[in-house]
Amino acid sequence: NAGVTQTPKFQVLKTGQSMTLQCAQDMNHNSMYWYRQDPGMGLRLIYYSASEGTTDKGEVPNGYNVSRLNKREFSLRLESAAPSQTSVYFCASSDPGQFNYGYTFGSGTRLTVV
Amino acid sequence: QQQVKQSPQSLIVQKGGISIINCAYENTAFDYFPWYQQFPGKGPALLIAIRPDVSEKKEGRFTISFNKSAKQFSLHIMDSQPGDSATYFCAASMSNTGNQFYFGTGTSLTVIP
C-alpha cells in the first residue's frame, strides 16, 4: 500500500547515544516533515523539507539533524540523545499541488531515552 | 506560542450524541484548516478540511463549521459511535509557507455505548 514508512517502530536509547530515524514515502510527494508528539503538547514540527535538496528548521529543532537523501527519503538524526527527547516521532509527506492537500503520516517511532 | 488553540482536552459523549471540538487561531494568513483523527498506536489521518471561503463543510457524519470573523472553527460529529473514539487534532496552514501545518494540542474523544 502507498504511504509513509518509518523505521524503527520502537527504540530505547541510553543518554548520549546516537541514532537515525528513517522515513520513506512512495507517493511522489515533494514535501516531507518530522514531528514529535508529546502528551498535552500536540504535534510539534522539528524539521521539514519543502522539496528535494532543501531543509528548514521547525519549532523544536535543537538536538536534531535531518537529511533529505532523495525525493523519497527523509531521515532524522539524534546525535546525543537526552531524556527530554523521549517522545513519539512522526514523519509525514504532502503534495501542496493538490487542492485538498494534507499530510500523510507514518505510523510513528516510539523513542525512550533512559 | 500555540498558533492554534484547541478545546476541550478530553470529551466523553454517549453513543448517538453530538461531539463538538473547538479551535481558535490568531494568524489571519492561515488559509487551510484540516482536522486529523488519530487512533492509539497509529499516525494521524486527514479527516476533513475547509478553506475560509466557505462557512461549513460536511462529509458524512463529520462537519466543520468556520467563523472567519471570530477566527474560530469547530468539528461536529453527529450520531457519535464508539468507533469514533480517538484523538482529534485541528490544524492550520498558510499556502505560501512550505505547507507547514500548525496543530492544536488534541482532544481525546470517548464515545460510550
PDB file of C-alpha atoms in Angstrom:
ATOM      1  CA  ASN A   1       0.000   0.000   0.000  1.00  0.00           C
ATOM      2  CA  ALA A   2       1.189   3.502  -0.805  1.00  0.00           C
ATOM      3  CA  GLY A   3       2.138   5.618   2.149  1.00  0.00           C
ATOM      4  CA  VAL A   4       4.834   6.690   4.563  1.00  0.00           C
ATOM      5  CA  THR A   5       7.064   4.047   6.139  1.00  0.00           C
ATOM      6  CA  GLN A   6       9.003   4.733   9.322  1.00  0.00           C
ATOM      7  CA  THR A   7      11.646   2.572  10.956  1.00  0.00           C
ATOM      8  CA  PRO A   8      12.142   1.526  13.658  1.00  0.00           C
ATOM      9  CA  LYS A   9       8.768   1.395  15.415  1.00  0.00           C
ATOM     10  CA  PHE A  10      10.274   1.285  18.908  1.00  0.00           C
ATOM     11  CA  GLN A  11      13.686   2.200  20.275  1.00  0.00           C
ATOM     12  CA  VAL A  12      15.298   2.551  23.687  1.00  0.00           C
ATOM     13  CA  LEU A  13      18.476   4.601  23.897  1.00  0.00           C
ATOM     14  CA  LYS A  14      20.827   5.459  26.699  1.00  0.00           C
ATOM     15  CA  THR A  15      21.600   9.108  27.307  1.00  0.00           C
ATOM     16  CA  GLY A  16      24.344  10.221  24.936  1.00  0.00           C
ATOM     17  CA  GLN A  17      23.766   7.538  22.320  1.00  0.00           C
ATOM     18  CA  SER A  18      23.009   8.466  18.743  1.00  0.00           C
ATOM     19  CA  MET A  19      20.536   7.082  16.278  1.00  0.00           C
ATOM     20  CA  THR A  20      18.834   7.805  12.969  1.00  0.00           C
ATOM     21  CA  LEU A  21      15.132   7.504  12.332  1.00  0.00           C
ATOM     22  CA  GLN A  22      14.334   6.541   8.769  1.00  0.00           C
ATOM     23  CA  CYS A  23      11.368   7.671   6.709  1.00  0.00           C
ATOM     24  CA  ALA A  24      10.389   6.858   3.135  1.00  0.00           C
ATOM     25  CA  GLN A  25       7.317   7.766   1.067  1.00  0.00           C
ATOM     26  CA  ASP A  26       6.175   6.317  -2.231  1.00  0.00           C
ATOM     27  CA  MET A  27       3.574   8.923  -3.210  1.00  0.00           C
ATOM     28  CA  ASN A  28       5.971  11.155  -5.144  1.00  0.00           C
ATOM     29  CA  HIS A  29       5.354  13.976  -2.660  1.00  0.00           C
ATOM     30  CA  ASN A  30       7.695  16.938  -2.734  1.00  0.00           C
ATOM     31  CA  SER A  31       7.435  17.932   0.932  1.00  0.00           C
ATOM     32  CA  MET A  32       8.396  15.890   3.961  1.00  0.00           C
ATOM     33  CA  TYR A  33       8.274  16.625   7.692  1.00  0.00           C
ATOM     34  CA  TRP A  34       9.352  15.362  11.081  1.00  0.00           C
ATOM     35  CA  TYR A  35       7.118  15.958  14.094  1.00  0.00           C
ATOM     36  CA  ARG A  36       7.286  14.906  17.696  1.00  0.00           C
ATOM     37  CA  GLN A  37       4.182  14.198  19.735  1.00  0.00           C
ATOM     38  CA  ASP A  38       4.141  14.648  23.481  1.00  0.00           C
ATOM     39  CA  PRO A  39       1.161  14.461  25.886  1.00  0.00           C
ATOM     40  CA  GLY A  40      -0.612  17.805  26.155  1.00  0.00           C
ATOM     41  CA  MET A  41       1.691  19.375  23.557  1.00  0.00           C
ATOM     42  CA  GLY A  42       0.135  18.160  20.340  1.00  0.00           C
ATOM     43  CA  LEU A  43       2.369  17.755  17.331  1.00  0.00           C
ATOM     44  CA  ARG A  44       5.396  19.994  17.084  1.00  0.00           C
ATOM     45  CA  LEU A  45       7.453  20.410  13.932  1.00  0.00           C
ATOM     46  CA  ILE A  46      11.136  19.534  14.231  1.00  0.00           C
ATOM     47  CA  TYR A  47      12.366  19.953  10.657  1.00  0.00           C
ATOM     48  CA  TYR A  48      10.850  19.947   7.228  1.00  0.00           C
ATOM     49  CA  SER A  49      11.935  19.677   3.625  1.00  0.00           C
ATOM     50  CA  ALA A  50       9.787  21.605   1.179  1.00  0.00           C
ATOM     51  CA  SER A  51      11.486  19.940  -1.767  1.00  0.00           C
ATOM     52  CA  GLU A  52      14.396  17.649  -2.544  1.00  0.00           C
ATOM     53  CA  GLY A  53      17.641  19.360  -1.645  1.00  0.00           C
ATOM     54  CA  THR A  54      16.202  21.769   0.928  1.00  0.00           C
ATOM     55  CA  THR A  55      15.661  21.503   4.669  1.00  0.00           C
ATOM     56  CA  ASP A  56      14.441  24.036   7.217  1.00  0.00           C
ATOM     57  CA  LYS A  57      14.080  24.219  10.958  1.00  0.00           C
ATOM     58  CA  GLY A  58      10.696  23.956  12.563  1.00  0.00           C
ATOM     59  CA  GLU A  59       9.514  24.838  16.045  1.00  0.00           C
ATOM     60  CA  VAL A  60      11.779  22.474  18.054  1.00  0.00           C
ATOM     61  CA  PRO A  61      14.967  21.695  16.060  1.00  0.00           C
ATOM     62  CA  ASN A  62      17.541  21.696  18.872  1.00  0.00           C
ATOM     63  CA  GLY A  63      19.280  18.346  19.307  1.00  0.00           C
ATOM     64  CA  TYR A  64      18.265  17.058  15.880  1.00  0.00           C
ATOM     65  CA  ASN A  65      19.631  16.982  12.353  1.00  0.00           C
ATOM     66  CA  VAL A  66      17.982  15.880   9.138  1.00  0.00           C
ATOM     67  CA  SER A  67      18.962  14.675   5.699  1.00  0.00           C
ATOM     68  CA  ARG A  68      16.779  14.699   2.597  1.00  0.00           C
ATOM     69  CA  LEU A  69      18.537  11.804   0.907  1.00  0.00           C
ATOM     70  CA  ASN A  70      16.378  11.913  -2.239  1.00  0.00           C
ATOM     71  CA  LYS A  71      12.768  12.679  -3.072  1.00  0.00           C
ATOM     72  CA  ARG A  72      11.547   9.560  -1.245  1.00  0.00           C
ATOM     73  CA  GLU A  73      13.640   9.564   1.923  1.00  0.00           C
ATOM     74  CA  PHE A  74      13.972  11.982   4.838  1.00  0.00           C
ATOM     75  CA  SER A  75      15.931  10.917   7.915  1.00  0.00           C
ATOM     76  CA  LEU A  76      16.110  12.386  11.416  1.00  0.00           C
ATOM     77  CA  ARG A  77      19.270  12.023  13.487  1.00  0.00           C
ATOM     78  CA  LEU A  78      19.755  12.402  17.218  1.00  0.00           C
ATOM     79  CA  GLU A  79      23.472  12.947  17.758  1.00  0.00           C
ATOM     80  CA  SER A  80      23.487  12.708  21.566  1.00  0.00           C
ATOM     81  CA  ALA A  81      20.156  11.567  22.929  1.00  0.00           C
ATOM     82  CA  ALA A  82      18.726  13.187  26.048  1.00  0.00           C
ATOM     83  CA  PRO A  83      15.775  12.098  28.231  1.00  0.00           C
ATOM     84  CA  SER A  84      13.882  15.198  27.006  1.00  0.00           C
ATOM     85  CA  GLN A  85      13.841  13.600  23.568  1.00  0.00           C
ATOM     86  CA  THR A  86      11.680  10.757  24.797  1.00  0.00           C
ATOM     87  CA  SER A  87       8.671  11.074  22.529  1.00  0.00           C
ATOM     88  CA  VAL A  88       6.748   9.620  19.627  1.00  0.00           C
ATOM     89  CA  TYR A  89       8.185  10.777  16.321  1.00  0.00           C
ATOM     90  CA  PHE A  90       6.109  11.039  13.173  1.00  0.00           C
ATOM     91  CA  CYS A  91       7.244  11.523   9.639  1.00  0.00           C
ATOM     92  CA  ALA A  92       4.804  12.997   7.143  1.00  0.00           C
ATOM     93  CA  SER A  93       4.683  13.962   3.497  1.00  0.00           C
ATOM     94  CA  SER A  94       2.433  16.165   1.409  1.00  0.00           C
ATOM     95  CA  ASP A  95       1.854  17.387  -2.097  1.00  0.00           C
ATOM     96  CA  PRO A  96       0.996  21.094  -1.980  1.00  0.00           C
ATOM     97  CA  GLY A  97      -0.101  20.923  -5.601  1.00  0.00           C
ATOM     98  CA  GLN A  98      -3.293  19.162  -4.570  1.00  0.00           C
ATOM     99  CA  PHE A  99      -6.284  21.370  -3.771  1.00  0.00           C
ATOM    100  CA  ASN A 100      -7.283  19.453  -0.673  1.00  0.00           C
ATOM    101  CA  TYR A 101      -3.806  18.679   0.437  1.00  0.00           C
ATOM    102  CA  GLY A 102      -2.853  17.352   3.793  1.00  0.00           C
ATOM    103  CA  TYR A 103      -0.192  15.335   5.457  1.00  0.00           C
ATOM    104  CA  THR A 104       0.107  11.597   5.115  1.00  0.00           C
ATOM    105  CA  PHE A 105       1.676  10.406   8.332  1.00  0.00           C
ATOM    106  CA  GLY A 106       3.724   7.338   9.058  1.00  0.00           C
ATOM    107  CA  SER A 107       2.820   5.083  11.964  1.00  0.00           C
ATOM    108  CA  GLY A 108       5.410   6.620  14.264  1.00  0.00           C
ATOM    109  CA  THR A 109       8.550   5.715  16.196  1.00  0.00           C
ATOM    110  CA  ARG A 110       8.238   5.482  19.956  1.00  0.00           C
ATOM    111  CA  LEU A 111      11.590   6.534  21.409  1.00  0.00           C
ATOM    112  CA  THR A 112      12.585   6.236  25.046  1.00  0.00           C
ATOM    113  CA  VAL A 113      15.835   7.744  26.282  1.00  0.00           C
ATOM    114  CA  VAL A 114      16.975   6.473  29.684  1.00  0.00           C
TER     115      VAL A 114
ATOM    116  CA  GLN B   1       3.364  30.221  21.455  1.00  0.00           C
ATOM    117  CA  GLN B   2       0.487  28.000  20.428  1.00  0.00           C
ATOM    118  CA  GLN B   3      -0.683  29.126  17.000  1.00  0.00           C
ATOM    119  CA  VAL B   4      -3.874  27.071  17.183  1.00  0.00           C
ATOM    120  CA  LYS B   5      -5.741  26.656  20.465  1.00  0.00           C
ATOM    121  CA  GLN B   6      -7.975  23.605  20.840  1.00  0.00           C
ATOM    122  CA  SER B   7     -10.607  22.685  23.409  1.00  0.00           C
ATOM    123  CA  PRO B   8     -11.670  20.647  25.233  1.00  0.00           C
ATOM    124  CA  GLN B   9      -8.696  18.448  26.089  1.00  0.00           C
ATOM    125  CA  SER B  10     -10.999  15.473  26.583  1.00  0.00           C
ATOM    126  CA  LEU B  11     -14.616  14.730  25.794  1.00  0.00           C
ATOM    127  CA  ILE B  12     -16.988  11.923  26.732  1.00  0.00           C
ATOM    128  CA  VAL B  13     -20.160  11.520  24.684  1.00  0.00           C
ATOM    129  CA  GLN B  14     -22.955   8.983  24.695  1.00  0.00           C
ATOM    130  CA  LYS B  15     -23.478   6.876  21.600  1.00  0.00           C
ATOM    131  CA  GLY B  16     -25.759   8.748  19.236  1.00  0.00           C
ATOM    132  CA  GLY B  17     -24.877  12.134  20.659  1.00  0.00           C
ATOM    133  CA  ILE B  18     -23.085  15.083  19.056  1.00  0.00           C
ATOM    134  CA  SER B  19     -19.387  15.627  19.704  1.00  0.00           C
ATOM    135  CA  ILE B  20     -18.109  19.189  19.323  1.00  0.00           C
ATOM    136  CA  ILE B  21     -14.460  20.208  19.335  1.00  0.00           C
ATOM    137  CA  ASN B  22     -13.424  23.830  19.014  1.00  0.00           C
ATOM    138  CA  CYS B  23     -10.316  25.567  17.701  1.00  0.00           C
ATOM    139  CA  ALA B  24      -9.231  29.177  17.520  1.00  0.00           C
ATOM    140  CA  TYR B  25      -6.395  30.931  15.733  1.00  0.00           C
ATOM    141  CA  GLU B  26      -4.906  34.407  15.548  1.00  0.00           C
ATOM    142  CA  ASN B  27      -2.958  34.488  12.308  1.00  0.00           C
ATOM    143  CA  THR B  28      -5.279  35.738   9.557  1.00  0.00           C
ATOM    144  CA  ALA B  29      -2.821  34.469   6.938  1.00  0.00           C
ATOM    145  CA  PHE B  30      -3.958  30.904   7.605  1.00  0.00           C
ATOM    146  CA  ASP B  31      -5.965  29.701   4.625  1.00  0.00           C
ATOM    147  CA  TYR B  32      -6.431  25.981   5.117  1.00  0.00           C
ATOM    148  CA  PHE B  33      -7.892  24.220   8.150  1.00  0.00           C
ATOM    149  CA  PRO B  34      -7.792  20.422   8.320  1.00  0.00           C
ATOM    150  CA  TRP B  35      -8.841  18.049  11.062  1.00  0.00           C
ATOM    151  CA  TYR B  36      -6.945  14.863  11.804  1.00  0.00           C
ATOM    152  CA  GLN B  37      -8.093  11.710  13.559  1.00  0.00           C
ATOM    153  CA  GLN B  38      -5.624   9.525  15.441  1.00  0.00           C
ATOM    154  CA  PHE B  39      -6.219   6.059  16.861  1.00  0.00           C
ATOM    155  CA  PRO B  40      -3.884   4.648  19.527  1.00  0.00           C
ATOM    156  CA  GLY B  41      -0.599   3.438  18.089  1.00  0.00           C
ATOM    157  CA  LYS B  42      -1.291   4.987  14.695  1.00  0.00           C
ATOM    158  CA  GLY B  43      -0.312   8.175  12.930  1.00  0.00           C
ATOM    159  CA  PRO B  44      -2.880  10.955  12.485  1.00  0.00           C
ATOM    160  CA  ALA B  45      -5.029  10.674   9.369  1.00  0.00           C
ATOM    161  CA  LEU B  46      -6.672  13.520   7.473  1.00  0.00           C
ATOM    162  CA  LEU B  47     -10.396  13.522   8.271  1.00  0.00           C
ATOM    163  CA  ILE B  48     -11.869  16.646   6.704  1.00  0.00           C
ATOM    164  CA  ALA B  49     -10.643  20.114   5.761  1.00  0.00           C
ATOM    165  CA  ILE B  50     -12.027  23.551   4.945  1.00  0.00           C
ATOM    166  CA  ARG B  51     -10.899  26.781   3.333  1.00  0.00           C
ATOM    167  CA  PRO B  52     -12.063  30.196   4.612  1.00  0.00           C
ATOM    168  CA  ASP B  53     -14.202  30.928   1.557  1.00  0.00           C
ATOM    169  CA  VAL B  54     -16.960  28.660   2.939  1.00  0.00           C
ATOM    170  CA  SER B  55     -18.619  28.607   6.360  1.00  0.00           C
ATOM    171  CA  GLU B  56     -19.391  24.915   6.535  1.00  0.00           C
ATOM    172  CA  LYS B  57     -18.270  21.629   5.045  1.00  0.00           C
ATOM    173  CA  LYS B  58     -19.946  18.306   5.622  1.00  0.00           C
ATOM    174  CA  GLU B  59     -18.703  14.810   4.907  1.00  0.00           C
ATOM    175  CA  GLY B  60     -20.967  12.091   6.205  1.00  0.00           C
ATOM    176  CA  ARG B  61     -21.351  12.499   9.967  1.00  0.00           C
ATOM    177  CA  PHE B  62     -18.459  14.980  10.181  1.00  0.00           C
ATOM    178  CA  THR B  63     -19.000  18.723   9.737  1.00  0.00           C
ATOM    179  CA  ILE B  64     -16.583  21.635  10.000  1.00  0.00           C
ATOM    180  CA  SER B  65     -18.093  24.997  10.912  1.00  0.00           C
ATOM    181  CA  PHE B  66     -15.913  28.008  10.164  1.00  0.00           C
ATOM    182  CA  ASN B  67     -16.309  31.528  11.523  1.00  0.00           C
ATOM    183  CA  LYS B  68     -13.805  33.766   9.770  1.00  0.00           C
ATOM    184  CA  SER B  69     -14.635  36.933  11.715  1.00  0.00           C
ATOM    185  CA  ALA B  70     -14.216  35.171  15.055  1.00  0.00           C
ATOM    186  CA  LYS B  71     -11.182  33.221  13.822  1.00  0.00           C
ATOM    187  CA  GLN B  72     -12.707  30.008  15.084  1.00  0.00           C
ATOM    188  CA  PHE B  73     -13.573  26.660  13.580  1.00  0.00           C
ATOM    189  CA  SER B  74     -15.105  23.553  15.019  1.00  0.00           C
ATOM    190  CA  LEU B  75     -15.632  19.876  14.276  1.00  0.00           C
ATOM    191  CA  HIS B  76     -19.056  18.377  14.824  1.00  0.00           C
ATOM    192  CA  ILE B  77     -19.501  14.606  14.867  1.00  0.00           C
ATOM    193  CA  MET B  78     -23.159  13.696  14.517  1.00  0.00           C
ATOM    194  CA  ASP B  79     -24.568  10.402  15.779  1.00  0.00           C
ATOM    195  CA  SER B  80     -21.272   9.655  17.533  1.00  0.00           C
ATOM    196  CA  GLN B  81     -20.253   5.990  17.581  1.00  0.00           C
ATOM    197  CA  PRO B  82     -17.825   4.033  19.791  1.00  0.00           C
ATOM    198  CA  GLY B  83     -15.627   3.624  16.693  1.00  0.00           C
ATOM    199  CA  ASP B  84     -15.187   7.412  16.680  1.00  0.00           C
ATOM    200  CA  SER B  85     -13.261   7.181  19.950  1.00  0.00           C
ATOM    201  CA  ALA B  86      -9.877   8.670  19.051  1.00  0.00           C
ATOM    202  CA  THR B  87      -7.783  11.791  19.453  1.00  0.00           C
ATOM    203  CA  TYR B  88      -8.694  14.664  17.150  1.00  0.00           C
ATOM    204  CA  PHE B  89      -6.335  17.440  16.111  1.00  0.00           C
ATOM    205  CA  CYS B  90      -7.223  20.660  14.375  1.00  0.00           C
ATOM    206  CA  ALA B  91      -4.570  22.358  12.282  1.00  0.00           C
ATOM    207  CA  ALA B  92      -3.966  25.425  10.174  1.00  0.00           C
ATOM    208  CA  SER B  93      -1.581  26.325   7.396  1.00  0.00           C
ATOM    209  CA  MET B  94      -0.607  29.105   5.027  1.00  0.00           C
ATOM    210  CA  SER B  95      -0.356  28.083   1.406  1.00  0.00           C
ATOM    211  CA  ASN B  96       2.776  30.103   0.739  1.00  0.00           C
ATOM    212  CA  THR B  97       4.962  28.836   3.588  1.00  0.00           C
ATOM    213  CA  GLY B  98       6.086  25.352   2.567  1.00  0.00           C
ATOM    214  CA  ASN B  99       2.819  23.873   3.700  1.00  0.00           C
ATOM    215  CA  GLN B 100       3.793  23.696   7.331  1.00  0.00           C
ATOM    216  CA  PHE B 101       0.819  22.807   9.498  1.00  0.00           C
ATOM    217  CA  TYR B 102       0.322  24.199  12.995  1.00  0.00           C
ATOM    218  CA  PHE B 103      -1.536  21.738  15.194  1.00  0.00           C
ATOM    219  CA  GLY B 104      -3.792  22.141  18.182  1.00  0.00           C
ATOM    220  CA  THR B 105      -2.985  20.141  21.306  1.00  0.00           C
ATOM    221  CA  GLY B 106      -5.586  17.478  20.593  1.00  0.00           C
ATOM    222  CA  THR B 107      -8.898  16.297  22.037  1.00  0.00           C
ATOM    223  CA  SER B 108      -9.338  12.769  23.326  1.00  0.00           C
ATOM    224  CA  LEU B 109     -12.874  11.680  22.451  1.00  0.00           C
ATOM    225  CA  THR B 110     -14.518   8.715  24.144  1.00  0.00           C
ATOM    226  CA  VAL B 111     -17.930   7.581  22.916  1.00  0.00           C
ATOM    227  CA  ILE B 112     -19.613   5.317  25.441  1.00  0.00           C
ATOM    228  CA  PRO B 113     -22.229   2.770  24.355  1.00  0.00           C
TER     229      PRO B 113
END
